[in-house]
PDB file of C-alpha atoms in Angstrom:
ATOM      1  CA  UNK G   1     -28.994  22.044  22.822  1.00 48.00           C
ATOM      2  CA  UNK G   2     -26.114  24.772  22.722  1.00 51.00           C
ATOM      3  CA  UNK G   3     -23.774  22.272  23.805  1.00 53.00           C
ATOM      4  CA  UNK G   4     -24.717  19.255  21.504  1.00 58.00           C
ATOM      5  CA  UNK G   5     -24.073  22.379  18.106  1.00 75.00           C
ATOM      6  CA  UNK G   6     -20.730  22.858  20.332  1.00 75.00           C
ATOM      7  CA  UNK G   7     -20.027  19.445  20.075  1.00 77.00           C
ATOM      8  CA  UNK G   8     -20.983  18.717  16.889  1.00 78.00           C
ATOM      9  CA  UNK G   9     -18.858  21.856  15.711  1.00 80.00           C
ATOM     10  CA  UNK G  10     -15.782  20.716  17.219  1.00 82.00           C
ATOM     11  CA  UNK G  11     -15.662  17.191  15.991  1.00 80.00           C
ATOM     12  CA  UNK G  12     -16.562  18.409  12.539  1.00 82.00           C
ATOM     13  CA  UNK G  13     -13.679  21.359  12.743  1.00 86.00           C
ATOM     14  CA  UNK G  14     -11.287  18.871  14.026  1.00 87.00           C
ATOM     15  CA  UNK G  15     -12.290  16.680  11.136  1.00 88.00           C
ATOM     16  CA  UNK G  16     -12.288  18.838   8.495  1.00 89.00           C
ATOM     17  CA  UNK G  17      -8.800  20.249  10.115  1.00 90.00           C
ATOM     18  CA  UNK G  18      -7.232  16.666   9.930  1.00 90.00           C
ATOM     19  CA  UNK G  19      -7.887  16.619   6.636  1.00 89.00           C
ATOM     20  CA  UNK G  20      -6.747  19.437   4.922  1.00 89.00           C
ATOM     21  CA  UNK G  21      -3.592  19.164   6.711  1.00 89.00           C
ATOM     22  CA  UNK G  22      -3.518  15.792   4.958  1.00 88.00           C
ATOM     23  CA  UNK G  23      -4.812  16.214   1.542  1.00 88.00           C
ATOM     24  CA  UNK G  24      -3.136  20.210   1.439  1.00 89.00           C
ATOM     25  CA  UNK G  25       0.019  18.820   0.397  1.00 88.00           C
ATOM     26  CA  UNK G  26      -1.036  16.584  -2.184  1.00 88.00           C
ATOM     27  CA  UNK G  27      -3.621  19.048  -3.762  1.00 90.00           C
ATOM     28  CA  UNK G  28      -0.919  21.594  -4.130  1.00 89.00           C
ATOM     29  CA  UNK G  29       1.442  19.162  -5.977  1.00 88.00           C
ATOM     30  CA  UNK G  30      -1.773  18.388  -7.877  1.00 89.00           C
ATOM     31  CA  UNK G  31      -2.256  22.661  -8.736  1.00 89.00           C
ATOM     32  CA  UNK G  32       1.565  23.311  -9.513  1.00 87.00           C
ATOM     33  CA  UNK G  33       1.791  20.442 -11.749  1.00 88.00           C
ATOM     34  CA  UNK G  34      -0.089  22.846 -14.307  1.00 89.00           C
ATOM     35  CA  UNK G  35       2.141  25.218 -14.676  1.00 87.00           C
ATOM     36  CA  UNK G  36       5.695  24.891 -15.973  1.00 82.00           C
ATOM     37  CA  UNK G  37       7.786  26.445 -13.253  1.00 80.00           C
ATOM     38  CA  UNK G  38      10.558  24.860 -12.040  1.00 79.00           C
ATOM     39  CA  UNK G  39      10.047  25.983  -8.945  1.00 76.00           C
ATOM     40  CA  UNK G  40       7.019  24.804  -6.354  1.00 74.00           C
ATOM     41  CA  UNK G  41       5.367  27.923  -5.446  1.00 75.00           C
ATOM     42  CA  UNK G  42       5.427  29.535  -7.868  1.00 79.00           C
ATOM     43  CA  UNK G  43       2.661  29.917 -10.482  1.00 83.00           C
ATOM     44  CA  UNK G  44       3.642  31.279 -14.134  1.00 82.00           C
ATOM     45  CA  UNK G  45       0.005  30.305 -15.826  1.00 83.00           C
ATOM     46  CA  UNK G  46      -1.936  27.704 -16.579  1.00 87.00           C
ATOM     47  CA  UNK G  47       0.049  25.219 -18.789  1.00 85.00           C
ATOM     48  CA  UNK G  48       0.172  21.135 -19.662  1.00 85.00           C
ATOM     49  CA  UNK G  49       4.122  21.889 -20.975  1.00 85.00           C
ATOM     50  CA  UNK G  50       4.830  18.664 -17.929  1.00 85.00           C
ATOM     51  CA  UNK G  51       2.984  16.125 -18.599  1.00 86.00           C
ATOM     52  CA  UNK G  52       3.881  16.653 -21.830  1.00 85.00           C
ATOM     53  CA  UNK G  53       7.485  16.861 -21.589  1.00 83.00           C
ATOM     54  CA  UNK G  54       6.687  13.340 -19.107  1.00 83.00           C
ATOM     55  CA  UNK G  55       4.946  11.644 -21.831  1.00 83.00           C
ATOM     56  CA  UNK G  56       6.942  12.718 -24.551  1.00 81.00           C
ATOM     57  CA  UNK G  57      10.081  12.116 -22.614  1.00 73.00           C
ATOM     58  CA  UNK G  58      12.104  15.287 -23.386  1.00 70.00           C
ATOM     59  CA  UNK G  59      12.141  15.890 -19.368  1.00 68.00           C
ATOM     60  CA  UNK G  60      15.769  16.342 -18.252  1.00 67.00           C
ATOM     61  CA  UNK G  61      17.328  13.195 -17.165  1.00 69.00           C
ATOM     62  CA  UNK G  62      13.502  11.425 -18.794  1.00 73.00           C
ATOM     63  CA  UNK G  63      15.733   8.043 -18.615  1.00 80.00           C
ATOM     64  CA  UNK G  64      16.381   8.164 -15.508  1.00 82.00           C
ATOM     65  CA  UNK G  65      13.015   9.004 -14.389  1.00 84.00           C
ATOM     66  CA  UNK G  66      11.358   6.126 -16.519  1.00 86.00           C
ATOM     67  CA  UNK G  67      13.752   4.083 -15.253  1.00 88.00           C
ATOM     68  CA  UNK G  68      13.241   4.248 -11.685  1.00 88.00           C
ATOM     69  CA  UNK G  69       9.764   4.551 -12.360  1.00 88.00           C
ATOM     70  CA  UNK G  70      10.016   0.894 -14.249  1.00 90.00           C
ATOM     71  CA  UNK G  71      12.312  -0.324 -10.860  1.00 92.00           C
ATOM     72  CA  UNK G  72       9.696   0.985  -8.811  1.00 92.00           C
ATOM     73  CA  UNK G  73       6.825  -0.959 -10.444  1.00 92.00           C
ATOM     74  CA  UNK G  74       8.386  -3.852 -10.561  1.00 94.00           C
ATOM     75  CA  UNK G  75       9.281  -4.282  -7.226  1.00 94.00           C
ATOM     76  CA  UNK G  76       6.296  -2.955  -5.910  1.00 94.00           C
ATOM     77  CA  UNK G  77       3.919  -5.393  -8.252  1.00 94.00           C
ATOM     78  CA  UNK G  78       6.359  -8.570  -7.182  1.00 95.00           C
ATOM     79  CA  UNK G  79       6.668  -7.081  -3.455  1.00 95.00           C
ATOM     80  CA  UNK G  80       2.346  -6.898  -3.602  1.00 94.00           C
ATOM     81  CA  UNK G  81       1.473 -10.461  -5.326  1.00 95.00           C
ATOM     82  CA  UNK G  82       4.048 -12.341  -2.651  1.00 95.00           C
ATOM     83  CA  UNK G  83       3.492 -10.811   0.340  1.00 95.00           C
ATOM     84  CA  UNK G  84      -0.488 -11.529  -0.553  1.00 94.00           C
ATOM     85  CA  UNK G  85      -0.054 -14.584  -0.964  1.00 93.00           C
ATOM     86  CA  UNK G  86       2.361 -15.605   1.702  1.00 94.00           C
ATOM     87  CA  UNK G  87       0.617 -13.494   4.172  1.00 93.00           C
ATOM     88  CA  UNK G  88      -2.965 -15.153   3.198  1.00 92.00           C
ATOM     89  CA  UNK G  89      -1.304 -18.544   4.223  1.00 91.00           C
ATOM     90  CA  UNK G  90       0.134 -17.145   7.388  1.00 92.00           C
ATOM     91  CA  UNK G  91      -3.023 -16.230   8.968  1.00 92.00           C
ATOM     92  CA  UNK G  92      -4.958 -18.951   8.538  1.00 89.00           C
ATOM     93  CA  UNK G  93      -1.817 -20.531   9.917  1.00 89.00           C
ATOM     94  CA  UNK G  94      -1.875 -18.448  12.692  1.00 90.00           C
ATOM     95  CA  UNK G  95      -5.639 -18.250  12.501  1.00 87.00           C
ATOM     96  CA  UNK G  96      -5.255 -21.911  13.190  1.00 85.00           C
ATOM     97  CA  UNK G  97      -3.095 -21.770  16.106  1.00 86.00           C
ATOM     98  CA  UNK G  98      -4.769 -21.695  20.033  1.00 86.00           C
ATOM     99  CA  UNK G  99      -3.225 -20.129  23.200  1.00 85.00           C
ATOM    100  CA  UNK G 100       0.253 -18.769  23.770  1.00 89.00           C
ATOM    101  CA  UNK G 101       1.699 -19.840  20.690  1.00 89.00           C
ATOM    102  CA  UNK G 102      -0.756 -17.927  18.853  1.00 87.00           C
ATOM    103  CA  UNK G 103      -0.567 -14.701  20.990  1.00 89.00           C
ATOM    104  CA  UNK G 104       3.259 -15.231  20.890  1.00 90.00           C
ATOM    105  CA  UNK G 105       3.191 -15.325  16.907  1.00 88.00           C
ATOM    106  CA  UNK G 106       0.897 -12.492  16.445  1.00 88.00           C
ATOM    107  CA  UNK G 107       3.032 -10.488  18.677  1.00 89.00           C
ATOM    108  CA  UNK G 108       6.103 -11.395  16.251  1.00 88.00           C
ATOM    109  CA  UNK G 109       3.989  -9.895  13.543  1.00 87.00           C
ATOM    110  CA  UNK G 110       3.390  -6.609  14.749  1.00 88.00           C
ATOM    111  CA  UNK G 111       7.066  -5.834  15.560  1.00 87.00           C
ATOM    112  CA  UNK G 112       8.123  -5.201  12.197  1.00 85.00           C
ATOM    113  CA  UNK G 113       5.094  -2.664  11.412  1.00 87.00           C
ATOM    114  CA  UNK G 114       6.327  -0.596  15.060  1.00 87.00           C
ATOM    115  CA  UNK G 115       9.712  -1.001  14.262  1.00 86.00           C
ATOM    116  CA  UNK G 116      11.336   2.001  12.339  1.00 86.00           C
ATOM    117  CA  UNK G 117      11.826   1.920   8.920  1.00 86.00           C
ATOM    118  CA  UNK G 118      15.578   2.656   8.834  1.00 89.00           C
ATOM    119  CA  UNK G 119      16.100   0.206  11.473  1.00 90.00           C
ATOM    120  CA  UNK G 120      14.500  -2.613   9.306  1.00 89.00           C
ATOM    121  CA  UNK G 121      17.111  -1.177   6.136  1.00 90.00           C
ATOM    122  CA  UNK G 122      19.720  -1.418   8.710  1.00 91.00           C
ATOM    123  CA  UNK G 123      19.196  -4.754   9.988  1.00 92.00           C
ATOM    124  CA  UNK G 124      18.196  -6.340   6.209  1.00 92.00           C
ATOM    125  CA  UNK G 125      21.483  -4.352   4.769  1.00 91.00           C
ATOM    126  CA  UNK G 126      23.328  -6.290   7.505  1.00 93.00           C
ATOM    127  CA  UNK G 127      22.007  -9.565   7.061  1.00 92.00           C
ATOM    128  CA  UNK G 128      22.807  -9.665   2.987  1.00 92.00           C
ATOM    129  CA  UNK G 129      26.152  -8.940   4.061  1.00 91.00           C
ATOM    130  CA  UNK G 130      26.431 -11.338   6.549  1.00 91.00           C
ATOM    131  CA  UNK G 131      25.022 -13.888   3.685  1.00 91.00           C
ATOM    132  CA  UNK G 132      27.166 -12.564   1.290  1.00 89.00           C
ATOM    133  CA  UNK G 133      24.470 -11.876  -1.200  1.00 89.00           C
ATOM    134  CA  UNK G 134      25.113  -9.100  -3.471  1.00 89.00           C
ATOM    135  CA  UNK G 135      22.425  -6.031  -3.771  1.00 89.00           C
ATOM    136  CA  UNK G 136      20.335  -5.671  -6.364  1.00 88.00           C
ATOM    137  CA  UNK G 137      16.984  -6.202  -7.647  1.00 91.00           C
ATOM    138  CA  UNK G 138      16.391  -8.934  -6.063  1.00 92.00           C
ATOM    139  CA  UNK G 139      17.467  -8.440  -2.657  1.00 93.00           C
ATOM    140  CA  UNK G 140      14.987  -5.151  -2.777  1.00 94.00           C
ATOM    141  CA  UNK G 141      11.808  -7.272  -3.702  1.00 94.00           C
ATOM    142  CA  UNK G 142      12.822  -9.681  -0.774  1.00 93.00           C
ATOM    143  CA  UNK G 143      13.316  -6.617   1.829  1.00 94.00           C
ATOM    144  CA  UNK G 144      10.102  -5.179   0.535  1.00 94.00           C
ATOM    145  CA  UNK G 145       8.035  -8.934   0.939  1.00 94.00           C
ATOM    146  CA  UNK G 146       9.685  -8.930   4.590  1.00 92.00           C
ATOM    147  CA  UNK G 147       8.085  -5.555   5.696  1.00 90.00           C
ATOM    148  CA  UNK G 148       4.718  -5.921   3.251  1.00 93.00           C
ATOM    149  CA  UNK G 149       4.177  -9.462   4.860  1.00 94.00           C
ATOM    150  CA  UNK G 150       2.483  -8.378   8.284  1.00 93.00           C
ATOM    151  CA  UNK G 151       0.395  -5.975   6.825  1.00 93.00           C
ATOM    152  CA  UNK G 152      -1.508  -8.555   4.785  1.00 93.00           C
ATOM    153  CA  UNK G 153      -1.314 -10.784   7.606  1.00 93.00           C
ATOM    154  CA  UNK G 154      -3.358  -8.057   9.699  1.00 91.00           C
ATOM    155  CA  UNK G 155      -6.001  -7.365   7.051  1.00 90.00           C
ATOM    156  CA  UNK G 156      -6.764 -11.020   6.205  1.00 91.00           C
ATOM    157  CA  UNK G 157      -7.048 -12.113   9.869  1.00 91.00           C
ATOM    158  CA  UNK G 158     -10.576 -10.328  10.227  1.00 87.00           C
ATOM    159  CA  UNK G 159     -11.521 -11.697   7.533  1.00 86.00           C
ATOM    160  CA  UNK G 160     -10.955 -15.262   9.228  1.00 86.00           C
ATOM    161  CA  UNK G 161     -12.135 -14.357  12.950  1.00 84.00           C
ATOM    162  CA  UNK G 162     -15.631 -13.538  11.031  1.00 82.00           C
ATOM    163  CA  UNK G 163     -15.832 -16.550   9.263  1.00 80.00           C
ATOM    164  CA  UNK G 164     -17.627 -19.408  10.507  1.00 78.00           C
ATOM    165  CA  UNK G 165     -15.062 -22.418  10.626  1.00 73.00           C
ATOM    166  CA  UNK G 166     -17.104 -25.246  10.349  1.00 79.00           C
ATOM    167  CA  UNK G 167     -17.960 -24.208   6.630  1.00 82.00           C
ATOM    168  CA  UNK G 168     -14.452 -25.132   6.114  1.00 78.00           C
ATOM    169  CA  UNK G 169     -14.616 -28.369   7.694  1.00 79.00           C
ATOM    170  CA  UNK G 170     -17.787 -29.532   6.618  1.00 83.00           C
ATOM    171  CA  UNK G 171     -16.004 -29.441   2.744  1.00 81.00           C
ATOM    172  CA  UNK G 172     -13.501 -31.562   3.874  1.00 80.00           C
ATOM    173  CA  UNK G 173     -16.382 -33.960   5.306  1.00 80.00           C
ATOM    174  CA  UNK G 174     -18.018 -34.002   1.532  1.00 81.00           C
ATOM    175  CA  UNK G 175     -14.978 -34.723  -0.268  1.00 80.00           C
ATOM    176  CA  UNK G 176     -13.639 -31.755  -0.973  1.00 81.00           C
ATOM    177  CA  UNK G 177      -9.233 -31.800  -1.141  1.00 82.00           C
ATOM    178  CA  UNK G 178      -7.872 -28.548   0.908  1.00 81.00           C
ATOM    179  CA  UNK G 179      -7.060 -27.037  -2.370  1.00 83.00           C
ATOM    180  CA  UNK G 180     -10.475 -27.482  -3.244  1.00 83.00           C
ATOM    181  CA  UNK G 181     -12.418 -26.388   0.237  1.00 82.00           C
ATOM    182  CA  UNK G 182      -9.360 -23.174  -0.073  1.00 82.00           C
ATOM    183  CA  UNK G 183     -10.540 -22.211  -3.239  1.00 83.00           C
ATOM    184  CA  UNK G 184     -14.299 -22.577  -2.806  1.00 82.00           C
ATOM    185  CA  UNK G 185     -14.881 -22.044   0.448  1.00 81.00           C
ATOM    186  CA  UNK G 186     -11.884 -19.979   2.296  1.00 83.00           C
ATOM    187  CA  UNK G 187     -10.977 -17.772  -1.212  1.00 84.00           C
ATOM    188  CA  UNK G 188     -14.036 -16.195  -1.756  1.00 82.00           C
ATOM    189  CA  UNK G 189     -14.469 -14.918   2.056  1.00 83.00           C
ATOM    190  CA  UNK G 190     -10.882 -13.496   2.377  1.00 87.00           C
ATOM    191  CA  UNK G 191     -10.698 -12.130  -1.184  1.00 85.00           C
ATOM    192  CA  UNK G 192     -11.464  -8.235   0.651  1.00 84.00           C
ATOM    193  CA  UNK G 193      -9.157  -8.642   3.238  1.00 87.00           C
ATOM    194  CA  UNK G 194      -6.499 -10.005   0.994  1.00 90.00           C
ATOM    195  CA  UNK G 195      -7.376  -7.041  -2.018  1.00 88.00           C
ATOM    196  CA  UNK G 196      -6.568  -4.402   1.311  1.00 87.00           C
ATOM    197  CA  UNK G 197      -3.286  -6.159   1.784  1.00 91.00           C
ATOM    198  CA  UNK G 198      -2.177  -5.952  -1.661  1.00 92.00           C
ATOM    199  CA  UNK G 199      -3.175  -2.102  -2.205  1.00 89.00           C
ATOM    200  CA  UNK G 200      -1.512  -1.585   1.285  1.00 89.00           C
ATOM    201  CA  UNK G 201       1.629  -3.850   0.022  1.00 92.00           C
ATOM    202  CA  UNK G 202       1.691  -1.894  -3.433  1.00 90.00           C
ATOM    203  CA  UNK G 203       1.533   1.653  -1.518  1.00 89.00           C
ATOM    204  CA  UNK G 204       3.925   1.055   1.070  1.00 91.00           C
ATOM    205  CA  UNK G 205       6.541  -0.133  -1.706  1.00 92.00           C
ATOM    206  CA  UNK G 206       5.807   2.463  -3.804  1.00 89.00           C
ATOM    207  CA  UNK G 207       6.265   4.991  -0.765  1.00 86.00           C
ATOM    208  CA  UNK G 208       9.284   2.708   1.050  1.00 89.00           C
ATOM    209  CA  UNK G 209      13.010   4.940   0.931  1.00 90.00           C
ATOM    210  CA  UNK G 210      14.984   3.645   3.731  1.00 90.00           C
ATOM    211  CA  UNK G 211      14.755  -0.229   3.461  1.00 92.00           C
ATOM    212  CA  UNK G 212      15.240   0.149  -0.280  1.00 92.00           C
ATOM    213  CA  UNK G 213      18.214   2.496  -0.020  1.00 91.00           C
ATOM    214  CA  UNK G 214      20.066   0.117   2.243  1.00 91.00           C
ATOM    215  CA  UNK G 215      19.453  -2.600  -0.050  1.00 91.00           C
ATOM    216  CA  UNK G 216      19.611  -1.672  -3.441  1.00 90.00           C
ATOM    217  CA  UNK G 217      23.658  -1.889  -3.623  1.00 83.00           C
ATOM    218  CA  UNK G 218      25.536   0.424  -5.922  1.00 80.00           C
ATOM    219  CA  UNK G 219      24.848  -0.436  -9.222  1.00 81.00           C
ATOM    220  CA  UNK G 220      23.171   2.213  -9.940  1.00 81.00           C
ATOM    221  CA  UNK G 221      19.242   0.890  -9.401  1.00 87.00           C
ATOM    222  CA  UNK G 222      16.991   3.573  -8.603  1.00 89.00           C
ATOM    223  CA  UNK G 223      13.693   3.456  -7.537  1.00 90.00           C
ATOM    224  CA  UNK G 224      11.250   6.539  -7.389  1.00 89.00           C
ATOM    225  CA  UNK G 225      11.921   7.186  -3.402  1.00 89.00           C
ATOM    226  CA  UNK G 226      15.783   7.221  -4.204  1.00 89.00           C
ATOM    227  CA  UNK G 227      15.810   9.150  -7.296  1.00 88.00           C
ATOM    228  CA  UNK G 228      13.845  11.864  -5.710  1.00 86.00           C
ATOM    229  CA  UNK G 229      16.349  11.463  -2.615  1.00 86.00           C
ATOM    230  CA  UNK G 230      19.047  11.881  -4.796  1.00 85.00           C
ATOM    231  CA  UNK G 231      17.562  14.512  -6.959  1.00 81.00           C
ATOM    232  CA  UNK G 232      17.080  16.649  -4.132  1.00 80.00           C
ATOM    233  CA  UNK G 233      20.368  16.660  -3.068  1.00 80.00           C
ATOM    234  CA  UNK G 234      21.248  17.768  -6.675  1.00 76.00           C
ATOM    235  CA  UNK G 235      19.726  21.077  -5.442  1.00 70.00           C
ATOM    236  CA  UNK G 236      16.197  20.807  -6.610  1.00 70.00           C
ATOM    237  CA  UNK G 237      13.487  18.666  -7.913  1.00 77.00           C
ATOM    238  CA  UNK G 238      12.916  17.840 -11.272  1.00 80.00           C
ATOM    239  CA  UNK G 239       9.399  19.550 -12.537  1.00 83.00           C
ATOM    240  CA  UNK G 240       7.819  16.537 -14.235  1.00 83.00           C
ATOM    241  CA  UNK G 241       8.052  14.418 -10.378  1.00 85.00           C
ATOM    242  CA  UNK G 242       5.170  17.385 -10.213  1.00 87.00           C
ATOM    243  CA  UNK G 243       2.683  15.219 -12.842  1.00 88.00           C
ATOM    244  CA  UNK G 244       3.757  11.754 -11.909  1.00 87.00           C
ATOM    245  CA  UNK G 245       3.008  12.394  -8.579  1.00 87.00           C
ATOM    246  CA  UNK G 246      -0.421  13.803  -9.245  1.00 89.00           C
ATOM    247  CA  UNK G 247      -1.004  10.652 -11.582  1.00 89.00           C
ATOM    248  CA  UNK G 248       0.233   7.952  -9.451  1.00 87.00           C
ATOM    249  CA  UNK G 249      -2.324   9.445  -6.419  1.00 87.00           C
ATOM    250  CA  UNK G 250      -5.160   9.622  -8.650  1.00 89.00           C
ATOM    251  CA  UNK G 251      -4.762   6.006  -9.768  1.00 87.00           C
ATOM    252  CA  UNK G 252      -4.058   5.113  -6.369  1.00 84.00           C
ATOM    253  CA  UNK G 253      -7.003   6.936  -5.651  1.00 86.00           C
ATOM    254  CA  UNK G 254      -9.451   4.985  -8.410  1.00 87.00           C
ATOM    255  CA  UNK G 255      -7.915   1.839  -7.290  1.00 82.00           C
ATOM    256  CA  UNK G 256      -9.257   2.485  -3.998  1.00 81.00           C
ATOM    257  CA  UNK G 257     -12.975   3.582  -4.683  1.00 86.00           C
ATOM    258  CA  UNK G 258     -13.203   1.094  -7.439  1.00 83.00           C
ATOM    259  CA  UNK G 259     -12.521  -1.610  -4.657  1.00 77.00           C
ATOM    260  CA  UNK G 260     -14.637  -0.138  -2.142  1.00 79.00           C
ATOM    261  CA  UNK G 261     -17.664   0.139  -4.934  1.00 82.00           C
ATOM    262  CA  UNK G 262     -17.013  -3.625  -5.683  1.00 77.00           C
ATOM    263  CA  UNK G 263     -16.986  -4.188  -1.560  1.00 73.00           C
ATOM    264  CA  UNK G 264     -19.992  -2.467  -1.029  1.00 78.00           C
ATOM    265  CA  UNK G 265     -22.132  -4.657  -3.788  1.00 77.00           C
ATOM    266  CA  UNK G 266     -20.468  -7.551  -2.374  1.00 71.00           C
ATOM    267  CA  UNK G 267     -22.652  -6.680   0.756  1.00 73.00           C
ATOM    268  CA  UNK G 268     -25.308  -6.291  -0.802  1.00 76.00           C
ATOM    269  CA  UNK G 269     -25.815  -9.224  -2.684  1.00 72.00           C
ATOM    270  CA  UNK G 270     -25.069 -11.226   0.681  1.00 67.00           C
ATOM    271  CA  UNK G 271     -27.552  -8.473   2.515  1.00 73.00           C
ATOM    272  CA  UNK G 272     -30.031  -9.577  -0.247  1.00 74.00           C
ATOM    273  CA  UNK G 273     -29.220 -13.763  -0.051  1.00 65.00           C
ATOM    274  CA  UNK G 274     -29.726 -13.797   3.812  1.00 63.00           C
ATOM    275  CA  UNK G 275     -33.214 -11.913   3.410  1.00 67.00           C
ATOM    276  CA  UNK G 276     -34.545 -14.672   0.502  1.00 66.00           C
ATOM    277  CA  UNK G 277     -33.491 -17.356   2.607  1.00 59.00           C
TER     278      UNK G 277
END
């Protein structure tokens, strides 16, 4: 009995350790972006003085900040909706495939999550020169689609190893067109797995410095990663990245539970159709 408590109280103390070393970080930002010091650490009272000066935009260098803040929704929204899409039709592609060809393409896929992130920068950066594309906008969406890709490609492939496939084929049998039998039959059973891969494509853009540093060129297009980069070189951080940050977790963070909510009801109802029939 002693050593079952022991047991229990380890895993639980490891647990609970794992995630406050996690979540510490984030809940501190959180704390200090009450208070208007520019310094993090320390605490001059209770205040609302950033989010204020972040809403009203009387932050210093507030165009800046909104600016890469607009880059960096952009690109992550575009990045998100492509990769979802493109990765959707790449598993069932690869869903589709049998033997080594499919064990050889799914090993393709996971080299770009293992490989290094500055690595991928490098060898994009290198490419658009070798094109002789110029940097921009653009070639940051497509660098962000290249490394956003597998991860939707990962979550929507459980979705299709669960599925029964002769639901599929039996459409086509009735009459259905594939766009049809994709939207009726194959949409509604990968819609989860394809809503994780565009939360995980949005967040990794959002979070993503080194591809988009080696791609963004030098016109002067900053996203959030970069302007943060280059505000800290600067000698400090601007106080109102304090309240953004706070406010882009928690809506990263309602995004999240209100998919898992949805998820979980999804379940249910299909817990509930098996029983009635």
């Amino acid at each position: 009995m002693n050593e079952i408590n022991w047991k229990k109280l380890l895993t639980h103390g490891y647990l609970y350790l794992l995630l406050v070393v996690i979540y510490a970080p984030i809940l501190i930002i959180i704390i200090y972006s009450f208070t208007e010091s520019k310094v993090l650490g320390n605490w001059t009272g209770f205040s609302l003085g950033l989010y204020e000066n972040l809403f009203s935009g009387t932050a210093d260098g507030a165009n800046a900040l909104y600016n890469a803040l607009e880059n960096t929704l952009i690109i992550a929204l575009s990045a998100a909706i492509i990769s979802t899409m493109m990765g959707t039709v790449a598993a069932i592609g690869i869903h589709n495939m049998r033997g080594i060809q499919k064990r050889t393409v799914s090993f393709l896929n996971n080299v770009p999550m293992i490989n290094p992130d500055i690595i991928t920068g490098i060898s994009i950066f290198l490419l658009f020169v070798f094109l002789g594309i110029s940097r921009g906008m653009f070639t940051v969406i497509c660098s962000h689609i290249a490394f956003c890709t597998p991860y939707v490609i990962l979550s929507v492939m459980p979705r299709l190893t669960k599925m029964n496939p002769n639901i599929y084929e039996a459409a086509l049998d009735l009459g259905a067109t594939p766009v049809q039998a994709f939207k009726k039959i194959l949409m509604p059973e990968l819609w989860p797995g394809m809503v994780s891969g565009f939360i995980l494509s949005l967040t990794l853009s959002i979070d993503d410095f080194a591809v988009t540093f080696f791609t963004k060129g030098s016109d002067g297009l900053e996203t959030l990663s970069t302007y943060i980069y280059s505000d800290a070189r600067k000698g400090g951080l601007t106080p109102e990245l304090r309240p953004l940050s706070a406010l882009i977790f928690i809506a990263i963070l309602l995004l999240l539970i209100i998919v898992n909510i949805r998820a979980s009801k999804q379940k249910k109802e299909m817990r509930r159709k098996k029983i009635r029939h």
